[in-house]
CSV table of C-alpha atoms and ligand atoms in Angstrom, one decimal:
chain,number,residue,atom,x,y,z
O,1458,MET,CA,19.9,-21.8,4.9
O,1459,HIS,CA,16.3,-24.4,4.9
O,1460,THR,CA,14.2,-25.8,7.1
O,1461,PRO,CA,13.3,-29.0,7.2
O,1462,ILE,CA,9.2,-29.3,7.8
O,1463,LEU,CA,8.6,-33.1,7.1
O,1464,PRO,CA,10.3,-35.7,5.1
O,1465,GLY,CA,10.2,-34.4,1.2
O,1466,ILE,CA,9.1,-31.0,2.1
O,1467,ASP,CA,11.6,-28.7,3.2
O,1468,ALA,CA,11.1,-24.4,3.5
O,1469,VAL,CA,13.9,-22.3,1.1
O,1470,GLY,CA,12.5,-18.8,1.4
O,1471,VAL,CA,14.5,-15.9,2.9
O,1472,ILE,CA,14.5,-14.1,6.0
O,1473,ASP,CA,14.7,-10.1,5.1
O,1474,TRP,CA,15.7,-9.0,8.7
O,1475,ASN,CA,16.1,-5.1,7.5
O,1476,VAL,CA,13.0,-4.5,5.2
O,1477,ARG,CA,11.0,-1.3,7.3
O,1478,ASP,CA,8.9,-0.6,4.3
O,1479,PHE,CA,7.2,-3.2,2.0
O,1480,HIS,CA,4.6,-0.5,0.3
O,1481,SER,CA,3.6,1.7,2.3
O,1482,TYR,CA,3.6,-1.4,5.1
O,1483,HIS,CA,5.6,-0.8,8.1
O,1484,THR,CA,7.4,-4.1,8.7
O,1485,HIS,CA,9.0,-3.3,11.8
O,1486,ARG,CA,9.9,-6.3,12.7
O,1487,GLY,CA,11.3,-7.4,8.7
O,1488,ALA,CA,9.5,-9.8,7.1
O,1489,THR,CA,9.8,-12.8,5.2
O,1490,TYR,CA,9.5,-14.5,1.8
O,1491,ASN,CA,9.1,-18.0,1.4
O,1492,ALA,CA,9.3,-20.9,-0.7
O,1493,TYR,CA,9.1,-24.4,-0.6
O,1494,LEU,CA,10.5,-27.4,-2.4
O,1495,LEU,CA,8.4,-30.6,-2.3
O,1496,ARG,CA,10.6,-33.5,-3.4
O,1497,ASP,CA,9.0,-36.8,-4.5
O,1498,GLN,CA,9.3,-38.7,-8.0
O,1499,LYS,CA,8.5,-35.5,-9.5
O,1500,THR,CA,9.8,-32.5,-7.7
O,1501,VAL,CA,8.5,-28.8,-7.1
O,1502,LEU,CA,9.2,-25.5,-6.4
O,1503,ILE,CA,6.2,-23.6,-4.8
O,1504,ASP,CA,6.9,-20.2,-5.3
O,1505,THR,CA,10.3,-18.2,-5.3
O,1506,VAL,CA,11.3,-15.0,-3.2
O,1507,LYS,CA,12.0,-11.3,-4.0
O,1508,ALA,CA,14.8,-10.7,-6.9
O,1509,PRO,CA,17.8,-9.5,-4.7
O,1510,PHE,CA,17.3,-12.8,-2.5
O,1511,VAL,CA,17.2,-15.3,-5.1
O,1512,GLU,CA,20.7,-16.6,-4.7
O,1513,THR,CA,19.8,-17.1,-1.1
O,1514,LEU,CA,16.6,-19.1,-2.4
O,1515,LEU,CA,19.0,-21.2,-5.1
O,1516,GLN,CA,21.3,-21.7,-2.5
O,1517,ASN,CA,19.0,-22.9,0.0
O,1518,ILE,CA,17.5,-25.7,-3.0
O,1519,ARG,CA,21.5,-26.4,-3.5
O,1520,GLU,CA,21.6,-27.6,0.0
O,1521,LEU,CA,19.1,-30.4,-0.9
O,1522,MET,CA,19.8,-30.9,-4.5
O,1523,ASP,CA,20.8,-29.6,-8.0
O,1524,PRO,CA,17.9,-27.2,-8.7
O,1525,ALA,CA,18.3,-28.1,-12.6
O,1526,SER,CA,16.4,-31.3,-11.3
O,1527,ILE,CA,13.3,-29.3,-10.3
O,1528,ASP,CA,10.7,-30.5,-12.5
O,1529,ALA,CA,8.4,-27.8,-12.0
O,1530,ILE,CA,7.9,-24.3,-10.3
O,1531,LEU,CA,4.5,-23.0,-9.3
O,1532,CYS,CA,3.7,-19.4,-9.2
O,1533,GLN,CA,0.7,-18.6,-6.4
O,1534,HIS,CA,1.2,-15.1,-7.0
O,1535,GLY,CA,2.4,-12.5,-9.4
O,1536,GLU,CA,3.6,-10.1,-7.1
O,1537,PRO,CA,7.4,-9.0,-7.2
O,1538,ASP,CA,7.9,-10.5,-3.4
O,1539,HIS,CA,7.2,-13.7,-4.2
O,1540,ALA,CA,7.9,-14.0,-8.8
O,1541,GLY,CA,10.4,-11.1,-8.7
O,1542,GLY,CA,13.2,-14.2,-8.5
O,1543,LEU,CA,11.5,-16.0,-11.4
O,1544,PRO,CA,14.0,-15.4,-14.4
O,1545,ALA,CA,16.5,-16.2,-12.0
O,1546,VAL,CA,15.3,-19.2,-11.0
O,1547,MET,CA,13.8,-20.3,-14.2
O,1548,ALA,CA,17.7,-20.0,-16.0
O,1549,ALA,CA,18.6,-22.4,-13.0
O,1550,CYS,CA,15.4,-24.7,-14.0
O,1551,PRO,CA,15.8,-25.5,-17.3
O,1552,ARG,CA,13.7,-28.4,-17.9
O,1553,ALA,CA,10.9,-27.1,-15.3
O,1554,GLU,CA,7.6,-25.8,-16.5
O,1555,LEU,CA,5.7,-22.8,-14.5
O,1556,LEU,CA,3.0,-23.5,-13.3
O,1557,CYS,CA,-0.1,-20.2,-12.1
O,1558,SER,CA,-3.3,-19.5,-12.6
O,1559,ALA,CA,-4.1,-17.4,-15.5
O,1560,LYS,CA,-4.1,-14.3,-14.7
O,1561,GLY,CA,-1.0,-15.6,-13.2
O,1562,LYS,CA,0.1,-15.6,-16.6
O,1563,GLU,CA,-1.5,-12.5,-17.7
O,1564,SER,CA,1.0,-10.9,-15.0
O,1565,ILE,CA,4.0,-12.8,-15.2
O,1566,LEU,CA,4.5,-12.1,-19.0
O,1567,ALA,CA,3.8,-8.2,-18.2
O,1568,TYR,CA,6.3,-7.9,-15.4
O,1569,HIS,CA,9.2,-11.0,-17.4
O,1570,PRO,CA,9.7,-10.5,-21.2
O,1571,GLU,CA,11.7,-13.5,-21.0
O,1572,ALA,CA,8.3,-15.4,-19.5
O,1573,LYS,CA,7.8,-15.5,-23.0
O,1574,ASP,CA,10.2,-18.3,-24.4
O,1575,TRP,CA,9.3,-20.2,-20.7
O,1576,ARG,CA,7.0,-23.7,-20.8
O,1577,ILE,CA,3.9,-21.9,-18.8
O,1578,ARG,CA,0.9,-24.0,-18.0
O,1579,VAL,CA,-1.9,-22.7,-16.8
O,1580,ILE,CA,-3.7,-24.0,-13.7
O,1581,ALA,CA,-7.5,-23.5,-12.5
O,1582,THR,CA,-9.6,-24.7,-9.5
O,1583,GLY,CA,-9.8,-28.3,-9.2
O,1584,ASP,CA,-6.6,-29.3,-11.1
O,1585,THR,CA,-4.3,-31.8,-9.1
O,1586,LEU,CA,-0.3,-32.8,-10.1
O,1587,SER,CA,0.3,-35.9,-9.1
O,1588,LEU,CA,4.1,-35.8,-7.9
O,1589,GLY,CA,4.7,-39.8,-6.7
O,1590,ARG,CA,3.6,-39.9,-3.6
O,1591,PHE,CA,1.9,-36.2,-2.7
O,1592,THR,CA,-0.7,-34.8,-4.7
O,1593,LEU,CA,-1.0,-31.4,-5.6
O,1594,ARG,CA,-4.3,-30.2,-5.7
O,1595,PHE,CA,-4.9,-26.2,-6.7
O,1596,PHE,CA,-7.6,-23.6,-5.4
O,1597,GLU,CA,-7.6,-20.2,-7.4
O,1598,THR,CA,-8.0,-17.2,-4.8
O,1599,PRO,CA,-9.1,-14.1,-6.5
O,1600,MET,CA,-8.5,-11.6,-4.9
O,1601,VAL,CA,-6.6,-12.9,-2.3
O,1602,HIS,CA,-4.5,-10.9,-2.5
O,1603,TRP,CA,-3.9,-9.9,-6.3
O,1604,PRO,CA,-6.3,-11.8,-8.7
O,1605,ASP,CA,-4.2,-14.3,-10.0
O,1606,SER,CA,-4.0,-15.6,-6.6
O,1607,MET,CA,-4.3,-18.7,-5.7
O,1608,ALA,CA,-3.6,-21.6,-2.7
O,1609,THR,CA,-2.5,-25.8,-2.7
O,1610,TYR,CA,-3.4,-28.6,-0.7
O,1611,LEU,CA,-1.6,-30.9,0.1
O,1612,PRO,CA,-3.6,-34.1,1.0
O,1613,GLU,CA,-1.3,-36.7,2.3
O,1614,GLU,CA,0.4,-34.2,4.6
O,1615,LYS,CA,-2.7,-32.4,4.8
O,1616,ILE,CA,-0.7,-29.0,4.5
O,1617,LEU,CA,-2.3,-25.6,2.6
O,1618,PHE,CA,0.2,-23.7,1.3
O,1619,SER,CA,-1.6,-20.9,1.6
O,1620,MET,CA,0.1,-18.2,0.0
O,1621,ASP,CA,-0.3,-14.0,1.5
O,1622,ALA,CA,-3.3,-14.9,3.4
O,1623,PHE,CA,-2.2,-16.2,7.0
O,1624,GLY,CA,0.6,-14.3,6.3
O,1625,GLN,CA,2.7,-12.3,9.2
O,1626,HIS,CA,5.0,-9.5,8.0
O,1627,ILE,CA,7.5,-11.0,10.7
O,1628,ALA,CA,11.5,-12.5,10.5
O,1629,THR,CA,12.1,-14.9,13.2
O,1630,SER,CA,14.9,-17.6,13.3
O,1631,GLY,CA,12.3,-19.9,14.8
O,1632,ARG,CA,10.1,-20.7,11.2
O,1633,PHE,CA,7.0,-22.3,12.9
O,1634,ASP,CA,4.5,-20.7,15.0
O,1635,ASP,CA,5.6,-23.2,18.5
O,1636,GLU,CA,8.9,-21.9,18.2
O,1637,ASN,CA,7.9,-17.9,18.9
O,1638,ASP,CA,5.0,-16.4,21.3
O,1639,LEU,CA,1.8,-16.4,19.9
O,1640,SER,CA,0.6,-13.6,21.0
O,1641,LEU,CA,3.6,-12.0,18.4
O,1642,ILE,CA,3.1,-13.7,15.5
O,1643,LEU,CA,-1.4,-12.8,15.8
O,1644,GLU,CA,-0.4,-9.6,16.4
O,1645,GLU,CA,1.3,-9.3,13.4
O,1646,ALA,CA,-1.1,-11.3,11.4
O,1647,LYS,CA,-3.4,-9.2,12.4
O,1648,ALA,CA,-1.5,-6.3,11.2
O,1649,TYR,CA,-1.1,-7.7,8.0
O,1650,TYR,CA,-4.8,-8.4,7.8
O,1651,ALA,CA,-5.6,-5.2,8.2
O,1652,ASN,CA,-3.1,-3.6,5.7
O,1653,ILE,CA,-3.2,-6.4,2.9
O,1654,VAL,CA,-6.4,-8.3,3.3
O,1655,MET,CA,-9.0,-6.4,4.9
O,1656,PRO,CA,-10.3,-5.1,1.2
O,1657,TYR,CA,-11.0,-8.4,0.5
O,1658,GLY,CA,-12.8,-9.7,3.5
O,1659,ARG,CA,-15.7,-11.1,1.1
O,1660,GLN,CA,-12.9,-13.3,-1.3
O,1661,VAL,CA,-11.7,-14.7,1.7
O,1662,VAL,CA,-14.8,-15.5,2.8
O,1663,LYS,CA,-15.2,-17.4,0.2
O,1664,VAL,CA,-11.6,-19.0,0.6
O,1665,LEU,CA,-12.5,-19.7,4.0
O,1666,GLU,CA,-15.4,-21.6,2.5
O,1667,ALA,CA,-13.5,-23.1,0.3
O,1668,ILE,CA,-11.6,-25.0,2.8
O,1669,LYS,CA,-13.7,-25.4,5.1
O,1670,ASN,CA,-14.2,-28.9,4.4
O,1671,LEU,CA,-10.2,-30.4,4.2
O,1672,SER,CA,-8.6,-31.8,7.1
O,1673,ILE,CA,-5.7,-29.0,8.3
O,1674,THR,CA,-3.1,-29.6,10.2
O,1675,MET,CA,-0.5,-27.0,8.8
O,1676,ILE,CA,-1.0,-24.0,6.8
O,1677,ALA,CA,2.3,-22.8,5.2
O,1678,PRO,CA,1.8,-19.2,3.9
O,1679,ALA,CA,3.7,-17.1,2.0
O,1680,HIS,CA,4.5,-14.6,4.5
O,1681,GLY,CA,6.0,-15.6,7.8
O,1682,VAL,CA,5.6,-19.1,10.2
O,1683,ILE,CA,4.6,-21.5,9.8
O,1684,TRP,CA,1.3,-22.4,11.6
O,1685,ARG,CA,1.8,-26.4,12.8
O,1686,ARG,CA,0.2,-26.2,16.0
O,1687,HIS,CA,-2.3,-22.7,16.2
O,1688,ALA,CA,-3.6,-23.6,12.3
O,1689,ALA,CA,-7.1,-23.6,14.2
O,1690,THR,CA,-6.2,-20.3,16.0
O,1691,ILE,CA,-5.3,-18.5,12.7
O,1692,LEU,CA,-8.3,-20.0,11.0
O,1693,GLN,CA,-10.6,-18.3,13.6
O,1694,ALA,CA,-8.8,-15.2,13.9
O,1695,TYR,CA,-9.6,-14.7,10.0
O,1696,ARG,CA,-13.2,-15.9,10.8
O,1697,ASP,CA,-13.4,-12.5,13.0
O,1698,TRP,CA,-11.5,-10.7,10.8
O,1699,VAL,CA,-12.9,-10.7,7.5
O,1700,VAL,CA,-16.3,-9.4,9.4
O,1701,CYS,CA,-14.4,-7.0,11.7
O,1702,LYS,CA,-15.8,-8.5,14.4
O,1703,PRO,CA,-15.8,-5.2,16.6
O,1704,LEU,CA,-15.0,-5.4,20.1
O,1705,PRO,CA,-16.0,-2.8,23.4
O,1706,LYS,CA,-13.2,-0.9,22.0
O,1707,VAL,CA,-13.0,3.5,21.1
O,1708,LEU,CA,-10.2,4.5,18.3
O,1709,VAL,CA,-9.7,7.8,18.6
O,1710,LEU,CA,-7.3,9.3,15.7
O,1711,TYR,CA,-6.7,13.0,15.6
O,1712,ASP,CA,-4.3,16.0,14.4
O,1713,SER,CA,-3.8,18.8,15.8
O,1714,MET,CA,-1.6,22.2,14.3
O,1715,TRP,CA,-1.5,24.2,17.9
O,1716,GLU,CA,-3.1,21.8,20.4
O,1717,SER,CA,-6.3,22.5,20.4
O,1718,THR,CA,-7.7,19.3,18.6
O,1719,ALA,CA,-5.4,17.5,20.7
O,1720,VAL,CA,-7.3,18.5,24.0
O,1721,MET,CA,-10.6,17.6,22.7
O,1722,ALA,CA,-9.3,14.0,21.9
O,1723,ARG,CA,-8.1,14.0,25.2
O,1724,ALA,CA,-11.2,15.0,26.8
O,1725,ILE,CA,-12.9,12.8,24.1
O,1726,VAL,CA,-10.8,10.2,25.7
O,1727,GLU,CA,-11.5,10.8,29.6
O,1728,GLY,CA,-15.8,10.1,28.8
O,1729,ALA,CA,-14.9,7.1,26.7
O,1730,SER,CA,-12.8,5.9,29.5
O,1731,GLN,CA,-15.3,3.4,31.1
O,1732,PRO,CA,-15.0,0.3,32.5
O,1733,GLY,CA,-14.7,-2.6,29.7
O,1734,ILE,CA,-13.9,0.0,27.4
O,1735,SER,CA,-10.4,-0.4,25.3
O,1736,VAL,CA,-10.1,3.3,24.5
O,1737,VAL,CA,-6.9,3.8,22.0
O,1738,LEU,CA,-5.7,7.1,21.4
O,1739,ILE,CA,-3.2,7.6,18.4
O,1740,ALA,CA,-2.1,11.3,16.8
O,1741,ILE,CA,-1.4,10.7,13.6
O,1742,ARG,CA,1.8,12.2,12.9
O,1743,SER,CA,3.3,10.6,15.9
O,1744,SER,CA,2.0,6.7,14.7
O,1745,ASP,CA,2.0,5.2,11.0
O,1746,LEU,CA,-0.6,3.9,9.1
O,1747,THR,CA,0.2,0.3,9.8
O,1748,ARG,CA,-0.4,0.9,13.7
O,1749,ILE,CA,-3.5,3.2,13.0
O,1750,ALA,CA,-5.0,0.1,10.2
O,1751,THR,CA,-4.3,-2.9,12.5
O,1752,GLU,CA,-5.7,-0.9,15.6
O,1753,ALA,CA,-9.1,0.2,12.9
O,1754,LEU,CA,-10.1,-3.3,12.3
O,1755,ASP,CA,-11.8,-4.3,15.6
O,1756,ALA,CA,-12.5,-0.8,17.0
O,1757,ALA,CA,-16.3,-1.0,17.1
O,1758,CYS,CA,-15.9,3.1,17.0
O,1759,ILE,CA,-13.8,5.3,15.3
O,1760,VAL,CA,-13.6,8.7,16.1
O,1761,VAL,CA,-11.1,10.9,14.0
O,1762,GLY,CA,-9.8,14.8,14.7
O,1763,SER,CA,-8.8,17.9,12.8
O,1764,SER,CA,-7.8,21.0,12.6
O,1765,THR,CA,-8.6,23.3,10.3
O,1766,LEU,CA,-5.4,23.9,8.0
O,1767,ASN,CA,-6.5,25.8,4.7
O,1768,GLN,CA,-10.4,25.1,4.9
O,1769,THR,CA,-10.0,21.3,4.8
O,1770,LEU,CA,-8.2,18.7,7.3
O,1771,MET,CA,-4.6,18.4,7.9
O,1772,PRO,CA,-2.4,16.7,5.5
O,1773,ALA,CA,-1.5,13.5,8.0
O,1774,ALA,CA,-5.2,13.4,8.9
O,1775,ALA,CA,-6.3,13.0,5.1
O,1776,ALA,CA,-3.4,10.2,4.6
O,1777,ALA,CA,-4.4,8.2,7.0
O,1778,MET,CA,-8.5,8.7,6.2
O,1779,THR,CA,-7.1,8.3,2.8
O,1780,TYR,CA,-5.3,4.6,3.7
O,1781,LEU,CA,-8.7,3.3,6.1
O,1782,TYR,CA,-11.2,4.8,2.9
O,1783,GLY,CA,-9.1,2.2,0.7
O,1784,LEU,CA,-8.9,-0.5,3.8
O,1785,ARG,CA,-12.6,-0.6,3.7
O,1786,PRO,CA,-13.0,-1.5,7.3
O,1787,ILE,CA,-16.8,-2.4,7.3
O,1788,GLY,CA,-19.6,-1.8,10.5
O,1789,LYS,CA,-17.9,1.0,12.0
O,1790,VAL,CA,-19.8,3.6,13.9
O,1791,GLY,CA,-18.2,7.4,15.0
O,1792,PHE,CA,-18.2,10.6,14.6
O,1793,ALA,CA,-15.5,13.7,13.4
O,1794,PHE,CA,-14.1,16.9,16.0
O,1795,GLY,CA,-11.2,19.8,15.4
O,1796,SER,CA,-10.8,23.4,16.0
O,1797,TYR,CA,-10.5,25.9,13.9
O,1798,GLY,CA,-9.6,29.8,13.5
O,1799,TRP,CA,-9.2,32.4,11.5
O,1800,GLY,CA,-11.0,31.5,8.7
O,1801,ALA,CA,-13.8,29.2,7.9
O,1802,LYS,CA,-14.3,26.1,9.7
O,1803,GLY,CA,-13.8,22.9,7.2
O,1804,GLY,CA,-11.5,19.9,8.8
O,1805,ALA,CA,-13.7,18.5,11.1
O,1806,GLU,CA,-16.2,18.6,8.5
O,1807,ALA,CA,-13.9,17.4,6.3
O,1808,VAL,CA,-13.0,14.5,8.5
O,1809,GLU,CA,-16.8,13.7,8.4
O,1810,GLU,CA,-17.2,13.6,4.6
O,1811,TYR,CA,-14.3,10.8,4.7
O,1812,LEU,CA,-16.2,8.6,7.7
O,1813,ARG,CA,-19.3,8.9,5.6
O,1814,ALA,CA,-17.1,7.8,1.9
O,1815,MET,CA,-16.4,4.6,4.3
O,1816,LYS,CA,-19.6,4.2,5.5
O,1817,VAL,CA,-19.1,4.4,8.7
O,1818,GLU,CA,-22.4,5.0,10.2
O,1819,ILE,CA,-22.4,8.6,11.9
O,1820,LEU,CA,-23.2,9.0,16.0
O,1821,ARG,CA,-23.3,12.5,15.7
O,1822,ASP,CA,-22.9,16.4,14.1
O,1823,PRO,CA,-19.1,17.1,14.3
O,1824,ILE,CA,-18.0,19.0,17.8
O,1825,THR,CA,-16.2,21.9,16.4
O,1826,CYS,CA,-14.1,24.9,18.7
O,1827,ARG,CA,-13.1,28.1,17.6
O,1828,TRP,CA,-9.1,28.8,18.7
O,1829,ARG,CA,-9.1,26.6,21.8
O,1830,PRO,CA,-12.0,24.6,23.6
O,1831,ASP,CA,-13.6,26.0,26.5
O,1832,GLU,CA,-14.8,24.1,29.6
O,1833,ALA,CA,-18.1,23.8,27.6
O,1834,THR,CA,-16.3,21.9,24.7
O,1835,LEU,CA,-14.5,19.7,26.6
O,1836,ALA,CA,-17.8,18.7,28.7
O,1837,LEU,CA,-19.6,17.8,25.2
O,1838,CYS,CA,-16.5,16.4,24.1
O,1839,ARG,CA,-16.4,13.9,27.5
O,1840,GLU,CA,-20.1,13.7,26.9
O,1841,ALA,CA,-19.7,12.5,23.0
O,1842,GLY,CA,-16.8,10.1,24.4
O,1843,GLN,CA,-19.3,8.5,26.8
O,1844,ALA,CA,-22.1,8.3,24.2
O,1845,VAL,CA,-19.5,6.2,21.6
O,1846,ALA,CA,-18.1,4.4,24.5
O,1847,GLU,CA,-21.7,3.0,26.2
O,1848,LYS,CA,-22.7,2.3,21.6
O,1849,ALA,CA,-18.7,0.6,21.4
O,1850,ARG,CA,-19.9,-1.9,24.5
O,1851,ALA,CA,-23.5,-2.4,22.9
O,1852,ILE,CA,-22.3,-3.2,19.2
O,1853,ALA,CA,-19.6,-5.7,20.7
O,1854,SER,CA,-22.1,-7.4,23.0
O,1855,ALA,CA,-25.0,-7.7,20.3
O,1856,SER,CA,-22.0,-9.4,17.8
X,1229,FEO,FE1,2.9,-11.5,-0.4
X,1229,FEO,FE2,0.3,-10.3,-2.7
X,1229,FEO,O1,2.3,-10.3,-2.0
C-alpha cells in the first residue's frame, strides 16, 4: 500500500512489523524501509527496500504506475536494508539509470554482481537533477551512516530525504509524525541515534551545518515516520544528541554473580537518588544492549559494576562495555565497582579499563569487596552514589 505525501510524491516503502533483531539492534517495535516515488515529467524512485520485501515495494509502485516507466533509481546508501532490493527493482525498471555516490557505486558493485550491467551515474554534493516541476539537490553525508551515504533536498516542496539520519525503528500504520504519539517516536528516534548514529556525531554536525540554511518543512527518512509537523523538534533533538548533551542523570549498570555486586549497585543508587537527579539502574543480563546505549546517550554519569569471573569482568558486562566503547558516547564521568571471591580481584579493574578506553572521566578508584559487601562498603557505595549525583547535577547545569 502506498501513502500519498504531496501531489506527485508518494511513500512506497514497506513496514516490517515483525523484525526484532536488526544487526543486533533490538527493534522491539519493528521497523520500516522507506522508499519514495516522485512522479513528474521524469519519474524517480528514491531508495529500495530490504530484499525479502521487494515484491511489496513493486506492488506499491504498481498502484501508481508501471515500474517499467521509471526513469531513475536513486540509491542514497548501499546497506542491504535499503539496497537489497536493487537487483529486482532494476530488473523491473529496464529503462532506469541508477544514481548513487562514488562510494555507493563501490558498495553496489561489491554486493550485486549484476550491477556491472546497470547504467550507473555517480552524483556528488552540489549536483542537481531536474524532473520537470521538481528538482533534486544532492548532498553527500559520509558516515551517516556509511561512507557512501547521501541525502537529497527537494526545494520546490522543502522536503529533505535524509536517508538514515532522523530515522526511527518503529512499525506504525500512521506514516507521519502527527499520526503518532510524539514522545514515542522521539523515544525511538533517540534509540536509533544512540545505537546507529552516535559514533558518527562529528559527521552529523557537518550534515546539520550543510542543511542549516535550507528551508525544511518535511524530513522524509529511510526508517520510521515522516516528520512534517515536528521537523524542528527532531532537528533540535539531533543538535543535543550530537554532543551527548548531558541530563542530570546517573546510569548504573552491573552484572552480578551471587548478588554482592547487585547489592553494591543498589547502595550506589540509594546514594545517587537525590532531588532533581534521574537514576537508572540496569542489570545488564536482564536488559539488552539497545536500551543500555539509549540510556547512556544523555546520562551525565555512568557507573558500571561487575563481579570478578576468571580474574576479569563478567561476559555480559564485557559485551555491554565493548558495545558502548564502539558507540563512543562523549563527555561522560563515572567509576567502576564490583566484588571478588577466592581469587585475585579483576572485575571492577577490567571495567575501569573499559571506562578509560571510552575516555570516561574517572571520578574515583574502583569500589571493591571480597565475598559480601559489609556495612562499611555499602556506606562507601552510598557516599560514592551521592558524589556522582552531585557531579551529574553540576555537569548538566553547566551544559
Ligand atoms: Fe538503514 Fe545504514 O541503513
